[in-house]
Short mmCIF file of C-alpha atoms and ligand atoms in Angstrom, two decimals:
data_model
loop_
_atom_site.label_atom_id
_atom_site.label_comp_id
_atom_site.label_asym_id
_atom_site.label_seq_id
_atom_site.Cartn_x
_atom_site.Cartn_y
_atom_site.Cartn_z
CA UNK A 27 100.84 192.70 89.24
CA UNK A 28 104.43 193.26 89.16
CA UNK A 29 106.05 195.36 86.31
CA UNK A 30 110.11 196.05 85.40
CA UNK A 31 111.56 199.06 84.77
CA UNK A 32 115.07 198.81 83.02
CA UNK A 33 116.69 202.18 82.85
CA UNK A 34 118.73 205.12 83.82
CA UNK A 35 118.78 206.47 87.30
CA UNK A 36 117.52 210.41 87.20
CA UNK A 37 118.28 211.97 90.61
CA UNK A 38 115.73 214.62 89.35
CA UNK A 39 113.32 211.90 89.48
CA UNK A 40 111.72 213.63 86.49
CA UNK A 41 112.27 210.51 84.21
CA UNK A 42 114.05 207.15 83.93
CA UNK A 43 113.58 204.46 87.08
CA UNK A 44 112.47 206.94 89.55
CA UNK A 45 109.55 207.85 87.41
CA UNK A 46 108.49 204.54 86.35
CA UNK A 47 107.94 203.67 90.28
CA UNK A 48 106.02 206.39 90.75
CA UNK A 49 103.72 205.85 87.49
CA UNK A 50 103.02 201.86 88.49
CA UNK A 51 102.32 202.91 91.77
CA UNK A 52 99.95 205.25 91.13
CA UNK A 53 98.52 202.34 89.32
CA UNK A 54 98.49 200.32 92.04
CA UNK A 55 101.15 198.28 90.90
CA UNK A 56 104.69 196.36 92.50
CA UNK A 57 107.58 198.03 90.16
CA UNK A 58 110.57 196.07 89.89
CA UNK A 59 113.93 197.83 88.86
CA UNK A 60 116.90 197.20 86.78
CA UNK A 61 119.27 200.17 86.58
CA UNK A 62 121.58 200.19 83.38
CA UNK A 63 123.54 203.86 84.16
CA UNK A 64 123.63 206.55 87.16
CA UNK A 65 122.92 209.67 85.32
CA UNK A 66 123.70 213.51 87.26
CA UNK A 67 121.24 216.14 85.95
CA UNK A 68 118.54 218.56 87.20
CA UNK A 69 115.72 220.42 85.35
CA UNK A 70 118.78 222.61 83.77
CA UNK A 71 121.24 220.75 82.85
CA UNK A 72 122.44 217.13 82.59
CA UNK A 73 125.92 216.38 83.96
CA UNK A 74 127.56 212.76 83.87
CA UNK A 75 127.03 209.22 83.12
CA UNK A 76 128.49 206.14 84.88
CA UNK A 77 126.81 203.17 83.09
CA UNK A 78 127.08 200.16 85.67
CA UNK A 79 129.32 197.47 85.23
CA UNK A 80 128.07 194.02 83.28
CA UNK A 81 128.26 192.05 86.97
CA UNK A 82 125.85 194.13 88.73
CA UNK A 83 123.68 194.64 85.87
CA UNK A 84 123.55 190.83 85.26
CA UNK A 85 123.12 190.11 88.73
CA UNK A 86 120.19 192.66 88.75
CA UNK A 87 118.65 190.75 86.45
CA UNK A 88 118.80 187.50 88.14
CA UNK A 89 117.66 188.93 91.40
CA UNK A 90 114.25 189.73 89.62
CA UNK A 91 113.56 187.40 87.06
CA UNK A 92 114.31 184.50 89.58
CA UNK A 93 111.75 185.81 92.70
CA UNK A 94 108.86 187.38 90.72
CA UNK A 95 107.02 186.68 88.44
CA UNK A 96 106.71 189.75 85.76
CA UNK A 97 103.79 190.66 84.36
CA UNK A 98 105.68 193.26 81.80
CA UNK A 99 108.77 194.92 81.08
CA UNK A 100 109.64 198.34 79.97
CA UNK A 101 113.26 199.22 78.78
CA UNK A 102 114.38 202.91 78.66
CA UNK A 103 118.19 204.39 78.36
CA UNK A 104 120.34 201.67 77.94
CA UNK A 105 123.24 204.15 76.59
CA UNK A 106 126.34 201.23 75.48
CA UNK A 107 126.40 198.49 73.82
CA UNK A 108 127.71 196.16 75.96
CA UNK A 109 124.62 196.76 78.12
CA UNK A 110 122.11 196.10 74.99
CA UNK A 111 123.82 192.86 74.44
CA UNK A 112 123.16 191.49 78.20
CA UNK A 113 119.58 192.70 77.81
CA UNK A 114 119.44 190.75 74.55
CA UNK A 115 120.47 187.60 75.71
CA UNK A 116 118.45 187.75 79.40
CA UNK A 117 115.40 188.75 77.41
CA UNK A 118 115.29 187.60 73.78
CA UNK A 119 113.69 184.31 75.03
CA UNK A 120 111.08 186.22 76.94
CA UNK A 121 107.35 185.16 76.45
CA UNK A 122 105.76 188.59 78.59
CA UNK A 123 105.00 192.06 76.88
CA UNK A 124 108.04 194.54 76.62
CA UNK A 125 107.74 198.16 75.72
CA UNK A 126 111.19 199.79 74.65
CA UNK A 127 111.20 203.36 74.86
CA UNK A 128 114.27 204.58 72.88
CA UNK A 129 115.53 207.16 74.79
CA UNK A 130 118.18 209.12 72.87
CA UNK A 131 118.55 212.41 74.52
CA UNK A 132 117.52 214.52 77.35
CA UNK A 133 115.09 217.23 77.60
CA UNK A 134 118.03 219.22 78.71
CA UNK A 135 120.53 217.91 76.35
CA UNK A 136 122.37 215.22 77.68
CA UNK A 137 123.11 212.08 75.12
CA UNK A 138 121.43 208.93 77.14
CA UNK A 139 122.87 206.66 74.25
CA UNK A 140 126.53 205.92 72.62
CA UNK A 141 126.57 207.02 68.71
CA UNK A 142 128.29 203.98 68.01
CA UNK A 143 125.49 201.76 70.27
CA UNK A 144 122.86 202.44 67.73
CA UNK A 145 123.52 200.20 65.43
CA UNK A 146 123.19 197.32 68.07
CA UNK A 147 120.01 198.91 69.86
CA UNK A 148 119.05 198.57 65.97
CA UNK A 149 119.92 194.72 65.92
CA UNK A 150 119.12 193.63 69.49
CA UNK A 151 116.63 196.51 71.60
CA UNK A 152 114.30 196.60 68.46
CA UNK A 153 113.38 193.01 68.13
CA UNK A 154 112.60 192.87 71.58
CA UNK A 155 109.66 194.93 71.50
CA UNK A 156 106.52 194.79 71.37
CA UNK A 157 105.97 197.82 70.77
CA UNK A 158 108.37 200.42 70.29
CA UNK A 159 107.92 204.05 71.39
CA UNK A 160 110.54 206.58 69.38
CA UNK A 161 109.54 210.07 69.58
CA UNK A 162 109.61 211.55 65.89
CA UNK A 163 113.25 212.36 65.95
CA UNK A 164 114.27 209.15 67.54
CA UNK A 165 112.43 207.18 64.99
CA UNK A 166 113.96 209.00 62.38
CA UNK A 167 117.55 208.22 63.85
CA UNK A 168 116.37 204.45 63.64
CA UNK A 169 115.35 204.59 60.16
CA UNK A 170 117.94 206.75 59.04
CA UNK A 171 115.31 208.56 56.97
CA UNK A 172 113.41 211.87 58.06
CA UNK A 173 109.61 212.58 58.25
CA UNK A 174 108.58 215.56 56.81
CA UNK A 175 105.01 213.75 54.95
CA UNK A 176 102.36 211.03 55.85
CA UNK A 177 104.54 208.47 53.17
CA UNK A 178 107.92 209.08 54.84
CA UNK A 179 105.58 208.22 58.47
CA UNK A 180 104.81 205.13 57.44
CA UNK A 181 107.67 204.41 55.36
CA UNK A 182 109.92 205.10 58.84
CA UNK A 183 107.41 203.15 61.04
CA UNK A 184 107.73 200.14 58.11
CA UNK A 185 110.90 200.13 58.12
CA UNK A 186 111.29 199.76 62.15
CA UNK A 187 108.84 197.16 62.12
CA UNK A 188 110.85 195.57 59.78
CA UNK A 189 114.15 195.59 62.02
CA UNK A 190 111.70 193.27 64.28
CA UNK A 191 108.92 195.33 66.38
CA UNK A 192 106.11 193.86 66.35
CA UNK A 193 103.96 197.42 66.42
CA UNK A 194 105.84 200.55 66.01
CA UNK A 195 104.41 203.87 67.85
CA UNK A 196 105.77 207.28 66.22
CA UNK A 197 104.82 210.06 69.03
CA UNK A 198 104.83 213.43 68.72
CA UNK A 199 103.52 213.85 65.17
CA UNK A 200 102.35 217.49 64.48
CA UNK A 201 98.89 217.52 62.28
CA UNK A 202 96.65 220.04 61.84
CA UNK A 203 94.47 222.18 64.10
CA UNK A 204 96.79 222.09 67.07
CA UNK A 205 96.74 218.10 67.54
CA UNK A 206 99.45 215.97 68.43
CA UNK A 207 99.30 212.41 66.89
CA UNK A 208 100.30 209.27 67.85
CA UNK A 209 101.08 207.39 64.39
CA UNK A 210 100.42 203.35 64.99
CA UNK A 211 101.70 200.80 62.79
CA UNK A 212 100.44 197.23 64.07
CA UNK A 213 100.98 194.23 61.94
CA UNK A 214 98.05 194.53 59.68
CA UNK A 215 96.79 197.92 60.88
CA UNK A 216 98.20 201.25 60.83
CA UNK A 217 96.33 204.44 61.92
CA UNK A 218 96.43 207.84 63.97
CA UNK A 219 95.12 208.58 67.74
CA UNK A 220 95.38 212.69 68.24
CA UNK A 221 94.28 214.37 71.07
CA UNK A 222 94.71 218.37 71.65
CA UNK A 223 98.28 219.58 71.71
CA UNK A 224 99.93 220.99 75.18
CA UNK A 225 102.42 223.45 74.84
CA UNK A 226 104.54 222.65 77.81
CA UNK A 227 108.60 222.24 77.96
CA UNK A 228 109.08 219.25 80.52
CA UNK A 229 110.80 216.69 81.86
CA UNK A 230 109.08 213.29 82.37
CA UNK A 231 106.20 213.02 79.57
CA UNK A 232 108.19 210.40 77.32
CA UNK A 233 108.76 207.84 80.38
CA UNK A 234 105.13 208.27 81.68
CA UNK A 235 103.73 207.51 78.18
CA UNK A 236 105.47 204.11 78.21
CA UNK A 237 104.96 203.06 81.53
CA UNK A 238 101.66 203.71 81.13
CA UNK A 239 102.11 200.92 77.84
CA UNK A 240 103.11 198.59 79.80
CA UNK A 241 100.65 198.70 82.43
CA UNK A 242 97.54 198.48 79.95
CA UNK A 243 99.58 195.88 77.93
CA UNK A 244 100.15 193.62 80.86
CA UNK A 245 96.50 193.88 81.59
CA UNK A 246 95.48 192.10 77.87
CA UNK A 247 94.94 195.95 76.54
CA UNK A 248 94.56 195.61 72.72
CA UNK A 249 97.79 197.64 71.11
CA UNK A 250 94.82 200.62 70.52
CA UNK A 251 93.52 200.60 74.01
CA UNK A 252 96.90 200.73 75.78
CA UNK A 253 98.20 203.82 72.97
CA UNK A 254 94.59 205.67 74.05
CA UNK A 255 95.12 205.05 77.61
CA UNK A 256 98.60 206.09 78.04
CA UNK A 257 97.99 209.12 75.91
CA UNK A 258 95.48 210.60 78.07
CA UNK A 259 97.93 209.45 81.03
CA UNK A 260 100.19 210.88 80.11
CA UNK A 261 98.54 213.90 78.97
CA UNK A 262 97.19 214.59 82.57
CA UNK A 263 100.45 214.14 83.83
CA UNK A 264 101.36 217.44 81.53
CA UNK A 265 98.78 219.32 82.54
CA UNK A 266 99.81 218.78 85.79
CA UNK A 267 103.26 219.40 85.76
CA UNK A 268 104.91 221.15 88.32
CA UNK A 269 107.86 223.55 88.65
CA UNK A 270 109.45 221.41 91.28
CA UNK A 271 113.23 223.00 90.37
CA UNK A 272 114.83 225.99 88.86
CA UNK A 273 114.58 224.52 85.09
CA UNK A 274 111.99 222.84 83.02
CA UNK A 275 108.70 221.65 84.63
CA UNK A 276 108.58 217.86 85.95
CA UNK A 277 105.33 216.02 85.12
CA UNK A 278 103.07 214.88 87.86
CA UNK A 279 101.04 211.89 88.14
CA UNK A 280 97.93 212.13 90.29
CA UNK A 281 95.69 209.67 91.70
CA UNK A 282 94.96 207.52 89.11
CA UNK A 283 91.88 209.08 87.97
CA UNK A 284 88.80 206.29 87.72
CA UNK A 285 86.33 208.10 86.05
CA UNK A 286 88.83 208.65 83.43
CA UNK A 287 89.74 205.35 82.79
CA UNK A 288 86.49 203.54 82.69
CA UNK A 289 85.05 206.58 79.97
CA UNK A 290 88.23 205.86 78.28
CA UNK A 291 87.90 202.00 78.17
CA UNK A 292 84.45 202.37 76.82
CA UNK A 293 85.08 204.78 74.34
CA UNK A 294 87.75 202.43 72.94
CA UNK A 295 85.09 199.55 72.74
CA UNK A 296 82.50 201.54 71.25
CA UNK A 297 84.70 202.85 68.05
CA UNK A 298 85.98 199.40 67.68
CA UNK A 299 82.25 198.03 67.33
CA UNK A 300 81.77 196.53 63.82
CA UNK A 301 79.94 199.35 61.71
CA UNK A 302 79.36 201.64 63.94
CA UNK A 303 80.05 204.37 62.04
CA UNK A 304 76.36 204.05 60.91
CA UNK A 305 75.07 205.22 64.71
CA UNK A 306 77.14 208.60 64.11
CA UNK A 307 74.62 211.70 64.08
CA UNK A 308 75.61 214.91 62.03
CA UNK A 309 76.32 216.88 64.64
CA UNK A 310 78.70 213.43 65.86
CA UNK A 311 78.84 211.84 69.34
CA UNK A 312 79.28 212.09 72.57
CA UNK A 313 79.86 209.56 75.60
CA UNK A 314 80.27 210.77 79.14
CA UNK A 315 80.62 210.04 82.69
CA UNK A 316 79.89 211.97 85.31
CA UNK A 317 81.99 212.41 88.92
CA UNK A 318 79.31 211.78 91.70
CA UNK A 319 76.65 214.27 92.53
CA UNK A 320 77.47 216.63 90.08
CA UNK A 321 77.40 220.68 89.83
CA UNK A 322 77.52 221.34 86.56
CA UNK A 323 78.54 219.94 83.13
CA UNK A 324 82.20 220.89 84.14
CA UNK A 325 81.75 218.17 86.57
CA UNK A 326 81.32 215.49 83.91
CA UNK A 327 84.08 214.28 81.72
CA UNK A 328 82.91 214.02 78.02
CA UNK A 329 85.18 214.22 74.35
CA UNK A 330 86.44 218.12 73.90
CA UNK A 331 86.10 217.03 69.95
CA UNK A 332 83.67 214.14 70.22
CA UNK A 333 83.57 211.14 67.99
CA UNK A 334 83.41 211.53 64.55
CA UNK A 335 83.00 209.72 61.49
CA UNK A 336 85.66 209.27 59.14
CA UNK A 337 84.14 207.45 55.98
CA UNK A 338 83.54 203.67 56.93
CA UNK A 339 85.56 204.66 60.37
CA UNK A 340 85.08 206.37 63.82
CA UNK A 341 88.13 208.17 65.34
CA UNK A 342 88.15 210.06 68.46
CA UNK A 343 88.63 214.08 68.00
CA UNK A 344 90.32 215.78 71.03
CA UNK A 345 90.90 214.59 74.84
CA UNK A 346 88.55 213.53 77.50
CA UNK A 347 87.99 216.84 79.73
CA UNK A 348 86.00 218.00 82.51
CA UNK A 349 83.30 219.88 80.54
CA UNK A 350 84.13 218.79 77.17
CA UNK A 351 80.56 218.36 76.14
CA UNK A 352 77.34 219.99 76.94
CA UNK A 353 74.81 218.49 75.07
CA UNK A 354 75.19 215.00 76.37
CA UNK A 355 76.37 216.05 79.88
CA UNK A 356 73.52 218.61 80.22
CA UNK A 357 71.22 215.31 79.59
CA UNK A 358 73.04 213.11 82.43
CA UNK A 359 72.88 216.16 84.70
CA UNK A 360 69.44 216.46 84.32
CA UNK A 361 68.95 213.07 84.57
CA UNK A 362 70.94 212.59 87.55
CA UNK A 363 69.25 215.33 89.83
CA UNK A 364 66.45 213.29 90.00
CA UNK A 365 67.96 209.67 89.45
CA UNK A 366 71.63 209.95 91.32
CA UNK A 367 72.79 206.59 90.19
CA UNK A 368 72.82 207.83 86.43
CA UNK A 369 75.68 209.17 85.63
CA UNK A 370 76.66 207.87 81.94
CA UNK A 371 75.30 208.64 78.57
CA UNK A 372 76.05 208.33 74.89
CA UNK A 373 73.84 209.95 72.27
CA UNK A 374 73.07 207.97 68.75
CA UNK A 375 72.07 208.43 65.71
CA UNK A 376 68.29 208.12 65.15
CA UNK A 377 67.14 205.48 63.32
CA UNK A 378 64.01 203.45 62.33
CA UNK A 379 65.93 200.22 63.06
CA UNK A 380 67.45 201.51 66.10
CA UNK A 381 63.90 202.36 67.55
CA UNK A 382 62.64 199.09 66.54
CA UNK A 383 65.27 197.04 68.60
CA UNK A 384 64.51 199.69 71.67
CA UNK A 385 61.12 198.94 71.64
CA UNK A 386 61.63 195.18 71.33
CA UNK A 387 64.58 195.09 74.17
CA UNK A 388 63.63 195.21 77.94
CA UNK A 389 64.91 198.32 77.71
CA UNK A 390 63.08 201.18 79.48
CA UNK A 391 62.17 204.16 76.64
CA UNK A 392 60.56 207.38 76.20
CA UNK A 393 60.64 210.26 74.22
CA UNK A 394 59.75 214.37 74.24
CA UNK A 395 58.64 216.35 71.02
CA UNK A 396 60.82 218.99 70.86
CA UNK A 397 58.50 221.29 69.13
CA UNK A 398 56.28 221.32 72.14
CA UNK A 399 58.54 223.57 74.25
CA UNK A 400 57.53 226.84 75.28
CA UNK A 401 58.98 229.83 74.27
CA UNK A 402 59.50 230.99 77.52
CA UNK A 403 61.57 227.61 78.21
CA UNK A 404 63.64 228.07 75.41
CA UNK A 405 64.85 231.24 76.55
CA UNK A 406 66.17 230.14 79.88
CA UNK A 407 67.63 226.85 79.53
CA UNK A 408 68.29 224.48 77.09
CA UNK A 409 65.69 222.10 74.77
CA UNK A 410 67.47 219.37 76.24
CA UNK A 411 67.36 220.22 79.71
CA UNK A 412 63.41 220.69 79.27
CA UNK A 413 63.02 217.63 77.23
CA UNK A 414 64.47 215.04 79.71
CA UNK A 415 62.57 216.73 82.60
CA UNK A 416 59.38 217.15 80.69
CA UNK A 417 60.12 212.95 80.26
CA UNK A 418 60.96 212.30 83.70
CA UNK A 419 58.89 214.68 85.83
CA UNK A 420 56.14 212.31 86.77
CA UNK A 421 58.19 208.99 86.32
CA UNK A 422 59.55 206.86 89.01
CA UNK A 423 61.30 204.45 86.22
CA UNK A 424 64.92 205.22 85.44
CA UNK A 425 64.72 205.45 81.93
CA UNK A 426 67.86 203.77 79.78
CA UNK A 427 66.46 205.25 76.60
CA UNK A 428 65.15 208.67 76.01
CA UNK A 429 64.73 209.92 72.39
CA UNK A 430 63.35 212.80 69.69
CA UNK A 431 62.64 212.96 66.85
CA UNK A 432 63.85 216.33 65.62
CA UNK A 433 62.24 219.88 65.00
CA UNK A 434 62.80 221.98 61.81
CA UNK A 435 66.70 222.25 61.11
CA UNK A 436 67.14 219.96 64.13
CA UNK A 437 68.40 216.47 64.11
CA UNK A 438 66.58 213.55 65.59
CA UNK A 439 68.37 212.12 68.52
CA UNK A 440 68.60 209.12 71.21
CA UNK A 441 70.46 209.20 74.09
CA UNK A 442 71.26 205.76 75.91
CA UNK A 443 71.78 206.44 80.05
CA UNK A 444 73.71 203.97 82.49
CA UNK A 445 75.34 204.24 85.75
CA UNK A 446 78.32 203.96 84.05
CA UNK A 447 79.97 203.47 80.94
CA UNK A 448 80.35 200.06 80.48
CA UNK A 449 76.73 199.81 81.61
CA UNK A 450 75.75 202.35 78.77
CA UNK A 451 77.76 200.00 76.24
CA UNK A 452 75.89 197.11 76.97
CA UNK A 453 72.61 199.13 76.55
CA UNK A 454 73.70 200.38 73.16
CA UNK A 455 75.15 196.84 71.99
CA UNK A 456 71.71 195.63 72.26
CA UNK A 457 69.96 198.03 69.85
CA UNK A 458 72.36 199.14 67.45
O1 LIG B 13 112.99 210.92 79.24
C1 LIG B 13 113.94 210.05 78.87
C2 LIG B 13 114.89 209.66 79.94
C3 LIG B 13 114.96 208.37 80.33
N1 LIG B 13 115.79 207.92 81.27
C4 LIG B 13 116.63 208.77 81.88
C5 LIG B 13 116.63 210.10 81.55
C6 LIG B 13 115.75 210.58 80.55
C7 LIG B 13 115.72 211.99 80.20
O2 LIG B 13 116.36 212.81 80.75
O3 LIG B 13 117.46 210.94 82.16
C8 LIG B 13 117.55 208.25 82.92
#
């Protein structure tokens, strides 16, 4: 796959071009680059500008687009307007995905676009895209409007959409309980993703968010699954950041972490599954995958907030983290000492009909009555723990299926197993 970065140069290599190569090749992927202006800054302060001149940019563009053949384009600073045009007219004919990342300022200060380009990245950036990735204070800039209320969100991401994105992506939206939201206005859909907020200053987070875009986009992501992915992306990539200069942190993209992506991937499928809100338990759900040979639950990635229902929906609450659950990952752990290859579960809601399409599927099942642990048990680890390896203790079958059905003041429960996510998707697609 080969994707295009059009941008600034940042010597810092914090953002702009030199961060885009590093995000698609941590994805394994070629990165092509178009560079629009030579910025001078560092993680204190940004110094000049020297936006190329229209022959080299052109002929940029030619070198590219006539050897390769691009699988997906992201635009970042273009800063005048004389450069917007020639991106206009090389791309507006353009059949592949393209991100544009309005990139108005720097971390540090620096303006990355003219005042008086604005009103042509208005007319010819914004119908480019196919999806559009302002920051809150860049969309309101676009919109002329501010956001200070859900309306004047959606009212701002309307009226961008209307200017010619095809899906608008608002980032940085502050909502309660220390989340940061991602509002998403597609063409007939509009909703929130959140995930946990991270208090970090840096340099870097806004360019590896739409990279990351692009990537999922150019590999037939839906619009949700590419937002999802390149949230927790770039999330890691915060979390990681490093103090590299004398100024703000720069973010820092790891090895692309596997685990994380397929648990992610699955987790998109599964909320998107028609109805599904009716497999939510009470106490919600969990879906985890497990690194190999695992320790403890701190070794197994699972949903710090877990899925939850909200009325006829499911949304994802919090970020995938290393010991974000225990109830589930206590259940794969336990599983997995004795069966290695197990290393995925989801828990479900416990149902009549559910049981019914268990027991008719090839599915392997079992169950545990809860109310037969002893009390000494109880007291040293958890019901859980006990129940799978009460089920599993004399069994050379690798169960898919292991279930309860409840004690007083506790909820009934199944718990599909897989050696992976997508394999515990399949499982659940059959009985649900
Ligand atoms: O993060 C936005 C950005 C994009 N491109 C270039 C930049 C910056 C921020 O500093 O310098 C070249």
């Amino acid at each position: 796959m080969n994707l295009l970065s059009i941008g600034g140069s940042d010597p810092s290599s914090g953002a702009g071009i030199q961060s885009d190569i590093k995000t698609f090749s941590s994805f394994n992927v070629h990165g092509l680059t178009v560079i629009t202006a030579i910025t001078g800054q560092n993680t204190s302060s940004f110094g000049m500008i020297e936006p190329v001149l229209q022959k080299i940019l052109k002929n940029q563009l030619e070198a590219v687009t006539s050897d390769f053949k691009i699988d997906g384009i992201k635009i970042g600073m273009v800063y005048n307007s004389q450069i917007i045009k020639i991106l206009y007219h090389q791309l507006k004919k353009s059949k592949i995905p393209i991100v544009i990342d309005p990139v108005f300022k720097s971390t540090t200060g620096g303006s990355l676009i003219e005042r008086s380009a604005i009103k042509d990245f208005q007319k010819f950036m914004v119908p480019l895209a196919t999806i559009i990735t302002p920051n809150k204070f860049e969309a309101e800039i676009l919109a002329k409007t501010k956001i200070n209320t859900k309306k004047t969100l959606e009212k701002v991401a309307k009226i961008i959409q209307k200017m010619g994105a095809k899906n608008v992506v608002i980032t940085g939206i502050e909502t309660k309980n220390n989340q940061i939201s991602d509002f998403i206005l597609e063409k007939n859909n509009r909703y929130l993703i959140s995930g946990d907020k991270i208090s970090k200053i840096n340099h870097g987070s806004g360019c590896n968010y739409s990279a990351a875009i692009i990537f999922a986009l150019a590999k037939n992501k839906s619009i949700r699954e590419s937002v999802r992915f390149a949230k927790q992306f770039t999330s890691n990539s915060i979390k990681n950041a490093k103090n590299v200069g004398n100024g703000v942190v720069i973010t820092d993209i790891r090895e692309y972490d596997k685990i994380n992506s397929e648990l992610s991937a699955a987790i998109t499928k599964f909320v998107e599954i028609k109805n599904v809100y009716k497999n939510i338990p009470e106490c919600q759900t969990n879906f985890v995958y497990s690194k190999p040979k695992p320790k403890s639950t701190e070794d197994i990635l699972g949903i710090s907030g877990r899925i939850v229902k909200t009325g006829k929906y499911v949304e994802l609450a919090g970020n995938l983290t290393y010991g974000g659950s225990k109830h589930v990952a206590t259940a794969v752990l336990t599983m997995n000492k004795k069966f290695p290859q197990i290393c995925s579960a989801i828990n479900l809601k416990y149902q009549n009909s559910t049981i019914s399409k268990i027991k008719k599927s090839k599915l392997i099942v079992s169950s545990y009555n809860r109310s037969q642990e002893p009390k000494n048990v109880k007291l040293k680890s958890s019901t859980i723990e006990w129940g799978i390896k009460s089920v599993i203790k004399n069994s050379k079958k690798v169960f898919d299926v292991i279930y309860h059905e409840g004690d007083f003041g506790k909820e009934p429960m199944i718990i599909v197993f897989g050696e992976n996510p997508n394999n515990v998707l399949k499982k659940v697609l059959k009985i649900i």
